[in-house]
């Protein structure tokens, strides 16, 4: 990666943007030979295996949220990126299906907030799943999305992120999903962060031509707690840089089921997703996982078997799409938000004229995920 980056980045230029544009380029397509693929478990002077503490999370507690025993996880550090941990698909067979279903059917429901709420009435954005199922089909090329589900770009959970002010607030919050908190808690604990409290989530929905711009996640009031990132569906190229945009980023694949934990110094590193990479073989493997439902999940498990009808819809969606969940702890112990008036975008704030609504629509739709 360093060799290729040096050949296209000149001194003083924005190195990150150069690499971002390289991997986003469609014609001619970029060379992916320098992209790290952790699923191949290759150890180099830059990729360092991490031995997590298997006693931190019991096998039973892991299984309840659909995870394999911690001793079986394959985790890695990257030299030069303190606090960054990459875990290749620690999910038990069949459990990814549950989380995909949650992201498509459950989490877009009210009272959670999505990009469609910025320019549609609450009645119109009710029952996104049910309204979309009859007409949902795998996306081909760049056709216009026909259903609400295909038009989803983001969903926020818990403390709802405000895309305009780039802040959270106490008066824009709804209950965080219990099962997602438990999943995040077990992963954070296994990675050395006991007591992690999942307070905010941002779900991003990527089509085949989507990208996520260069940014730093710094809006949380407590940066000592990790940021957890989950990937489902199609693969993506993830770029991780440093504290300055002049720092040349490292490119890596995120496949379905992979996790990233950004903590320590890496918690405030620039990062981006320039490209979705079609990987139908891995998605087809998810479908075969239905046959491998883990019988040990009964008794206190938060995951449940996905019905054939629900999975048929999910499979059509992820045939050409990717879902990313990022989970954060916003407040540290003893912290609280400063008192502020209700923020634009709060469900209780609807008094806005058409011009203001259109401005917010453009910002909310384009800030996070952009289509080429």
PDB file of N, CA and C in Angstrom, residues 180-255:
ATOM      1  N   UNK A 180     -28.979  -5.384  20.776  1.00  0.00           N
ATOM      2  CA  UNK A 180     -27.776  -4.807  20.167  1.00  0.00           C
ATOM      3  C   UNK A 180     -26.810  -4.323  21.249  1.00  0.00           C
ATOM      4  N   UNK A 181     -27.361  -3.830  22.349  1.00  0.00           N
ATOM      5  CA  UNK A 181     -26.493  -3.475  23.479  1.00  0.00           C
ATOM      6  C   UNK A 181     -25.765  -4.708  24.005  1.00  0.00           C
ATOM      7  N   UNK A 182     -26.483  -5.823  24.157  1.00  0.00           N
ATOM      8  CA  UNK A 182     -25.858  -7.038  24.677  1.00  0.00           C
ATOM      9  C   UNK A 182     -24.765  -7.541  23.746  1.00  0.00           C
ATOM     10  N   UNK A 183     -25.007  -7.512  22.444  1.00  0.00           N
ATOM     11  CA  UNK A 183     -23.991  -7.910  21.474  1.00  0.00           C
ATOM     12  C   UNK A 183     -22.759  -7.020  21.609  1.00  0.00           C
ATOM     13  N   UNK A 184     -22.974  -5.714  21.656  1.00  0.00           N
ATOM     14  CA  UNK A 184     -21.864  -4.761  21.743  1.00  0.00           C
ATOM     15  C   UNK A 184     -21.120  -4.901  23.068  1.00  0.00           C
ATOM     16  N   UNK A 185     -21.862  -5.135  24.128  1.00  0.00           N
ATOM     17  CA  UNK A 185     -21.261  -5.286  25.449  1.00  0.00           C
ATOM     18  C   UNK A 185     -20.308  -6.472  25.480  1.00  0.00           C
ATOM     19  N   UNK A 186     -20.729  -7.606  24.917  1.00  0.00           N
ATOM     20  CA  UNK A 186     -19.879  -8.800  24.936  1.00  0.00           C
ATOM     21  C   UNK A 186     -18.620  -8.588  24.104  1.00  0.00           C
ATOM     22  N   UNK A 187     -18.749  -7.949  22.961  1.00  0.00           N
ATOM     23  CA  UNK A 187     -17.590  -7.715  22.108  1.00  0.00           C
ATOM     24  C   UNK A 187     -16.619  -6.745  22.779  1.00  0.00           C
ATOM     25  N   UNK A 188     -17.145  -5.646  23.330  1.00  0.00           N
ATOM     26  CA  UNK A 188     -16.286  -4.678  24.010  1.00  0.00           C
ATOM     27  C   UNK A 188     -15.576  -5.319  25.199  1.00  0.00           C
ATOM     28  N   UNK A 189     -16.294  -6.139  25.944  1.00  0.00           N
ATOM     29  CA  UNK A 189     -15.696  -6.811  27.091  1.00  0.00           C
ATOM     30  C   UNK A 189     -14.572  -7.733  26.655  1.00  0.00           C
ATOM     31  N   UNK A 190     -14.794  -8.513  25.600  1.00  0.00           N
ATOM     32  CA  UNK A 190     -13.768  -9.424  25.100  1.00  0.00           C
ATOM     33  C   UNK A 190     -12.526  -8.675  24.634  1.00  0.00           C
ATOM     34  N   UNK A 191     -12.707  -7.419  24.209  1.00  0.00           N
ATOM     35  CA  UNK A 191     -11.585  -6.618  23.704  1.00  0.00           C
ATOM     36  C   UNK A 191     -10.956  -5.744  24.788  1.00  0.00           C
ATOM     37  N   UNK A 192     -11.364  -5.946  26.041  1.00  0.00           N
ATOM     38  CA  UNK A 192     -10.722  -5.228  27.141  1.00  0.00           C
ATOM     39  C   UNK A 192     -11.418  -3.967  27.582  1.00  0.00           C
ATOM     40  N   UNK A 193     -12.712  -3.852  27.278  1.00  0.00           N
ATOM     41  CA  UNK A 193     -13.483  -2.670  27.673  1.00  0.00           C
ATOM     42  C   UNK A 193     -14.734  -3.093  28.444  1.00  0.00           C
ATOM     43  N   UNK A 194     -14.571  -3.624  29.648  1.00  0.00           N
ATOM     44  CA  UNK A 194     -15.742  -4.028  30.442  1.00  0.00           C
ATOM     45  C   UNK A 194     -16.578  -2.804  30.818  1.00  0.00           C
ATOM     46  N   UNK A 195     -17.870  -3.026  30.953  1.00  0.00           N
ATOM     47  CA  UNK A 195     -18.754  -1.945  31.349  1.00  0.00           C
ATOM     48  C   UNK A 195     -19.182  -1.040  30.221  1.00  0.00           C
ATOM     49  N   UNK A 196     -18.899  -1.430  28.974  1.00  0.00           N
ATOM     50  CA  UNK A 196     -19.312  -0.630  27.830  1.00  0.00           C
ATOM     51  C   UNK A 196     -20.833  -0.521  27.793  1.00  0.00           C
ATOM     52  N   UNK A 197     -21.326   0.704  27.582  1.00  0.00           N
ATOM     53  CA  UNK A 197     -22.769   0.939  27.494  1.00  0.00           C
ATOM     54  C   UNK A 197     -23.087   1.466  26.101  1.00  0.00           C
ATOM     55  N   UNK A 198     -23.823   0.696  25.333  1.00  0.00           N
ATOM     56  CA  UNK A 198     -24.215   1.126  23.987  1.00  0.00           C
ATOM     57  C   UNK A 198     -25.320   2.163  24.104  1.00  0.00           C
ATOM     58  N   UNK A 199     -25.017   3.389  23.704  1.00  0.00           N
ATOM     59  CA  UNK A 199     -25.975   4.481  23.864  1.00  0.00           C
ATOM     60  C   UNK A 199     -26.429   5.091  22.546  1.00  0.00           C
ATOM     61  N   UNK A 200     -25.665   4.883  21.486  1.00  0.00           N
ATOM     62  CA  UNK A 200     -26.027   5.452  20.187  1.00  0.00           C
ATOM     63  C   UNK A 200     -25.586   4.510  19.088  1.00  0.00           C
ATOM     64  N   UNK A 201     -26.391   4.414  18.063  1.00  0.00           N
ATOM     65  CA  UNK A 201     -26.044   3.591  16.908  1.00  0.00           C
ATOM     66  C   UNK A 201     -26.378   4.320  15.624  1.00  0.00           C
ATOM     67  N   UNK A 202     -25.515   4.169  14.645  1.00  0.00           N
ATOM     68  CA  UNK A 202     -25.789   4.682  13.300  1.00  0.00           C
ATOM     69  C   UNK A 202     -25.684   3.514  12.335  1.00  0.00           C
ATOM     70  N   UNK A 203     -26.769   3.248  11.630  1.00  0.00           N
ATOM     71  CA  UNK A 203     -26.793   2.199  10.614  1.00  0.00           C
ATOM     72  C   UNK A 203     -26.706   2.850   9.249  1.00  0.00           C
ATOM     73  N   UNK A 204     -25.756   2.436   8.439  1.00  0.00           N
ATOM     74  CA  UNK A 204     -25.605   2.943   7.082  1.00  0.00           C
ATOM     75  C   UNK A 204     -25.962   1.842   6.090  1.00  0.00           C
ATOM     76  N   UNK A 205     -26.702   2.214   5.062  1.00  0.00           N
ATOM     77  CA  UNK A 205     -27.172   1.266   4.054  1.00  0.00           C
ATOM     78  C   UNK A 205     -26.530   1.642   2.712  1.00  0.00           C
ATOM     79  N   UNK A 206     -25.683   0.765   2.206  1.00  0.00           N
ATOM     80  CA  UNK A 206     -24.905   1.041   1.005  1.00  0.00           C
ATOM     81  C   UNK A 206     -25.452   0.270  -0.191  1.00  0.00           C
ATOM     82  N   UNK A 207     -25.615   0.973  -1.290  1.00  0.00           N
ATOM     83  CA  UNK A 207     -25.882   0.308  -2.561  1.00  0.00           C
ATOM     84  C   UNK A 207     -24.544   0.040  -3.251  1.00  0.00           C
ATOM     85  N   UNK A 208     -24.583  -0.570  -4.410  1.00  0.00           N
ATOM     86  CA  UNK A 208     -23.350  -0.984  -5.080  1.00  0.00           C
ATOM     87  C   UNK A 208     -22.469   0.194  -5.481  1.00  0.00           C
ATOM     88  N   UNK A 209     -23.050   1.394  -5.638  1.00  0.00           N
ATOM     89  CA  UNK A 209     -22.278   2.562  -6.057  1.00  0.00           C
ATOM     90  C   UNK A 209     -22.152   3.599  -4.939  1.00  0.00           C
ATOM     91  N   UNK A 210     -22.383   3.193  -3.698  1.00  0.00           N
ATOM     92  CA  UNK A 210     -22.318   4.126  -2.571  1.00  0.00           C
ATOM     93  C   UNK A 210     -20.897   4.251  -2.035  1.00  0.00           C
ATOM     94  N   UNK A 211     -20.669   5.346  -1.320  1.00  0.00           N
ATOM     95  CA  UNK A 211     -19.405   5.538  -0.623  1.00  0.00           C
ATOM     96  C   UNK A 211     -19.661   6.352   0.636  1.00  0.00           C
ATOM     97  N   UNK A 212     -18.722   6.298   1.563  1.00  0.00           N
ATOM     98  CA  UNK A 212     -18.800   7.064   2.807  1.00  0.00           C
ATOM     99  C   UNK A 212     -17.591   7.982   2.858  1.00  0.00           C
ATOM    100  N   UNK A 213     -17.829   9.282   2.962  1.00  0.00           N
ATOM    101  CA  UNK A 213     -16.754  10.261   2.875  1.00  0.00           C
ATOM    102  C   UNK A 213     -15.780  10.223   4.038  1.00  0.00           C
ATOM    103  N   UNK A 214     -14.691  10.936   3.876  1.00  0.00           N
ATOM    104  CA  UNK A 214     -13.617  10.994   4.865  1.00  0.00           C
ATOM    105  C   UNK A 214     -14.096  11.778   6.089  1.00  0.00           C
ATOM    106  N   UNK A 215     -13.951  11.164   7.268  1.00  0.00           N
ATOM    107  CA  UNK A 215     -14.447  11.826   8.473  1.00  0.00           C
ATOM    108  C   UNK A 215     -13.806  11.237   9.719  1.00  0.00           C
ATOM    109  N   UNK A 216     -14.056  11.880  10.840  1.00  0.00           N
ATOM    110  CA  UNK A 216     -13.641  11.407  12.158  1.00  0.00           C
ATOM    111  C   UNK A 216     -14.879  11.360  13.039  1.00  0.00           C
ATOM    112  N   UNK A 217     -15.050  10.287  13.805  1.00  0.00           N
ATOM    113  CA  UNK A 217     -16.182  10.188  14.732  1.00  0.00           C
ATOM    114  C   UNK A 217     -15.761  10.791  16.073  1.00  0.00           C
ATOM    115  N   UNK A 218     -16.077  12.058  16.273  1.00  0.00           N
ATOM    116  CA  UNK A 218     -15.620  12.758  17.465  1.00  0.00           C
ATOM    117  C   UNK A 218     -16.749  13.442  18.230  1.00  0.00           C
ATOM    118  N   UNK A 219     -18.008  13.181  17.844  1.00  0.00           N
ATOM    119  CA  UNK A 219     -19.129  13.880  18.467  1.00  0.00           C
ATOM    120  C   UNK A 219     -19.478  13.338  19.845  1.00  0.00           C
ATOM    121  N   UNK A 220     -19.049  12.113  20.151  1.00  0.00           N
ATOM    122  CA  UNK A 220     -19.318  11.540  21.460  1.00  0.00           C
ATOM    123  C   UNK A 220     -18.541  12.312  22.527  1.00  0.00           C
ATOM    124  N   UNK A 221     -19.128  12.470  23.714  1.00  0.00           N
ATOM    125  CA  UNK A 221     -18.475  13.246  24.764  1.00  0.00           C
ATOM    126  C   UNK A 221     -17.342  12.486  25.432  1.00  0.00           C
ATOM    127  N   UNK A 222     -17.372  11.151  25.356  1.00  0.00           N
ATOM    128  CA  UNK A 222     -16.336  10.322  25.971  1.00  0.00           C
ATOM    129  C   UNK A 222     -15.614   9.532  24.885  1.00  0.00           C
ATOM    130  N   UNK A 223     -14.364   9.897  24.605  1.00  0.00           N
ATOM    131  CA  UNK A 223     -13.596   9.202  23.572  1.00  0.00           C
ATOM    132  C   UNK A 223     -12.752   8.061  24.133  1.00  0.00           C
ATOM    133  N   UNK A 224     -12.879   7.807  25.431  1.00  0.00           N
ATOM    134  CA  UNK A 224     -12.116   6.702  26.018  1.00  0.00           C
ATOM    135  C   UNK A 224     -12.798   5.358  25.775  1.00  0.00           C
ATOM    136  N   UNK A 225     -14.056   5.396  25.360  1.00  0.00           N
ATOM    137  CA  UNK A 225     -14.787   4.161  25.080  1.00  0.00           C
ATOM    138  C   UNK A 225     -14.691   3.859  23.594  1.00  0.00           C
ATOM    139  N   UNK A 226     -14.664   2.588  23.219  1.00  0.00           N
ATOM    140  CA  UNK A 226     -14.434   2.228  21.815  1.00  0.00           C
ATOM    141  C   UNK A 226     -15.639   2.470  20.927  1.00  0.00           C
ATOM    142  N   UNK A 227     -15.379   2.551  19.632  1.00  0.00           N
ATOM    143  CA  UNK A 227     -16.427   2.540  18.618  1.00  0.00           C
ATOM    144  C   UNK A 227     -16.410   1.166  17.968  1.00  0.00           C
ATOM    145  N   UNK A 228     -17.575   0.523  17.889  1.00  0.00           N
ATOM    146  CA  UNK A 228     -17.690  -0.810  17.299  1.00  0.00           C
ATOM    147  C   UNK A 228     -18.362  -0.699  15.935  1.00  0.00           C
ATOM    148  N   UNK A 229     -17.805  -1.394  14.948  1.00  0.00           N
ATOM    149  CA  UNK A 229     -18.348  -1.345  13.590  1.00  0.00           C
ATOM    150  C   UNK A 229     -18.610  -2.760  13.093  1.00  0.00           C
ATOM    151  N   UNK A 230     -19.844  -2.999  12.626  1.00  0.00           N
ATOM    152  CA  UNK A 230     -20.272  -4.316  12.144  1.00  0.00           C
ATOM    153  C   UNK A 230     -20.589  -4.218  10.652  1.00  0.00           C
ATOM    154  N   UNK A 231     -20.210  -5.223   9.888  1.00  0.00           N
ATOM    155  CA  UNK A 231     -20.467  -5.225   8.447  1.00  0.00           C
ATOM    156  C   UNK A 231     -21.261  -6.464   8.063  1.00  0.00           C
ATOM    157  N   UNK A 232     -22.313  -6.270   7.250  1.00  0.00           N
ATOM    158  CA  UNK A 232     -23.133  -7.378   6.763  1.00  0.00           C
ATOM    159  C   UNK A 232     -23.449  -7.188   5.282  1.00  0.00           C
ATOM    160  N   UNK A 233     -23.498  -8.296   4.547  1.00  0.00           N
ATOM    161  CA  UNK A 233     -23.844  -8.223   3.131  1.00  0.00           C
ATOM    162  C   UNK A 233     -22.614  -8.108   2.256  1.00  0.00           C
ATOM    163  N   UNK A 234     -22.689  -7.262   1.251  1.00  0.00           N
ATOM    164  CA  UNK A 234     -21.576  -7.086   0.326  1.00  0.00           C
ATOM    165  C   UNK A 234     -20.335  -6.561   1.044  1.00  0.00           C
ATOM    166  N   UNK A 235     -19.172  -6.835   0.476  1.00  0.00           N
ATOM    167  CA  UNK A 235     -17.913  -6.381   1.069  1.00  0.00           C
ATOM    168  C   UNK A 235     -17.670  -4.912   0.737  1.00  0.00           C
ATOM    169  N   UNK A 236     -16.753  -4.311   1.477  1.00  0.00           N
ATOM    170  CA  UNK A 236     -16.388  -2.916   1.249  1.00  0.00           C
ATOM    171  C   UNK A 236     -14.896  -2.751   1.437  1.00  0.00           C
ATOM    172  N   UNK A 237     -14.364  -1.707   0.827  1.00  0.00           N
ATOM    173  CA  UNK A 237     -12.991  -1.296   1.105  1.00  0.00           C
ATOM    174  C   UNK A 237     -13.054  -0.188   2.139  1.00  0.00           C
ATOM    175  N   UNK A 238     -12.351  -0.388   3.234  1.00  0.00           N
ATOM    176  CA  UNK A 238     -12.311   0.565   4.337  1.00  0.00           C
ATOM    177  C   UNK A 238     -10.923   1.186   4.382  1.00  0.00           C
ATOM    178  N   UNK A 239     -10.876   2.508   4.477  1.00  0.00           N
ATOM    179  CA  UNK A 239      -9.615   3.231   4.571  1.00  0.00           C
ATOM    180  C   UNK A 239      -9.453   3.787   5.979  1.00  0.00           C
ATOM    181  N   UNK A 240      -8.315   3.484   6.604  1.00  0.00           N
ATOM    182  CA  UNK A 240      -8.022   3.988   7.937  1.00  0.00           C
ATOM    183  C   UNK A 240      -6.748   4.813   7.882  1.00  0.00           C
ATOM    184  N   UNK A 241      -6.868   6.099   8.216  1.00  0.00           N
ATOM    185  CA  UNK A 241      -5.727   6.997   8.171  1.00  0.00           C
ATOM    186  C   UNK A 241      -5.212   7.322   9.553  1.00  0.00           C
ATOM    187  N   UNK A 242      -4.831   8.581   9.748  1.00  0.00           N
ATOM    188  CA  UNK A 242      -4.305   9.022  11.030  1.00  0.00           C
ATOM    189  C   UNK A 242      -5.057  10.222  11.538  1.00  0.00           C
ATOM    190  N   UNK A 243      -4.379  11.051  12.322  1.00  0.00           N
ATOM    191  CA  UNK A 243      -5.026  12.212  12.910  1.00  0.00           C
ATOM    192  C   UNK A 243      -5.052  13.403  11.956  1.00  0.00           C
ATOM    193  N   UNK A 244      -4.347  13.298  10.824  1.00  0.00           N
ATOM    194  CA  UNK A 244      -4.326  14.366   9.825  1.00  0.00           C
ATOM    195  C   UNK A 244      -4.695  13.800   8.461  1.00  0.00           C
ATOM    196  N   UNK A 245      -5.311  14.618   7.643  1.00  0.00           N
ATOM    197  CA  UNK A 245      -5.687  14.169   6.303  1.00  0.00           C
ATOM    198  C   UNK A 245      -4.470  13.959   5.414  1.00  0.00           C
ATOM    199  N   UNK A 246      -3.319  14.467   5.835  1.00  0.00           N
ATOM    200  CA  UNK A 246      -2.100  14.236   5.076  1.00  0.00           C
ATOM    201  C   UNK A 246      -1.512  12.856   5.344  1.00  0.00           C
ATOM    202  N   UNK A 247      -2.057  12.139   6.343  1.00  0.00           N
ATOM    203  CA  UNK A 247      -1.570  10.787   6.654  1.00  0.00           C
ATOM    204  C   UNK A 247      -2.117   9.803   5.626  1.00  0.00           C
ATOM    205  N   UNK A 248      -1.234   9.065   4.978  1.00  0.00           N
ATOM    206  CA  UNK A 248      -1.649   8.088   3.970  1.00  0.00           C
ATOM    207  C   UNK A 248      -2.403   6.936   4.637  1.00  0.00           C
ATOM    208  N   UNK A 249      -3.625   6.625   4.181  1.00  0.00           N
ATOM    209  CA  UNK A 249      -4.416   5.582   4.838  1.00  0.00           C
ATOM    210  C   UNK A 249      -4.027   4.178   4.389  1.00  0.00           C
ATOM    211  N   UNK A 250      -4.418   3.216   5.193  1.00  0.00           N
ATOM    212  CA  UNK A 250      -4.282   1.802   4.860  1.00  0.00           C
ATOM    213  C   UNK A 250      -5.633   1.279   4.407  1.00  0.00           C
ATOM    214  N   UNK A 251      -5.635   0.525   3.308  1.00  0.00           N
ATOM    215  CA  UNK A 251      -6.877  -0.037   2.761  1.00  0.00           C
ATOM    216  C   UNK A 251      -7.046  -1.473   3.215  1.00  0.00           C
ATOM    217  N   UNK A 252      -8.270  -1.831   3.569  1.00  0.00           N
ATOM    218  CA  UNK A 252      -8.563  -3.198   4.000  1.00  0.00           C
ATOM    219  C   UNK A 252      -9.983  -3.571   3.573  1.00  0.00           C
ATOM    220  N   UNK A 253     -10.219  -4.863   3.397  1.00  0.00           N
ATOM    221  CA  UNK A 253     -11.560  -5.351   3.100  1.00  0.00           C
ATOM    222  C   UNK A 253     -12.343  -5.514   4.398  1.00  0.00           C
ATOM    223  N   UNK A 254     -13.640  -5.208   4.334  1.00  0.00           N
ATOM    224  CA  UNK A 254     -14.578  -5.605   5.376  1.00  0.00           C
ATOM    225  C   UNK A 254     -15.607  -6.522   4.734  1.00  0.00           C
ATOM    226  N   UNK A 255     -15.554  -7.800   5.126  1.00  0.00           N
ATOM    227  CA  UNK A 255     -16.494  -8.779   4.601  1.00  0.00           C
ATOM    228  C   UNK A 255     -17.674  -8.940   5.556  1.00  0.00           C
TER     229      UNK A 255
END
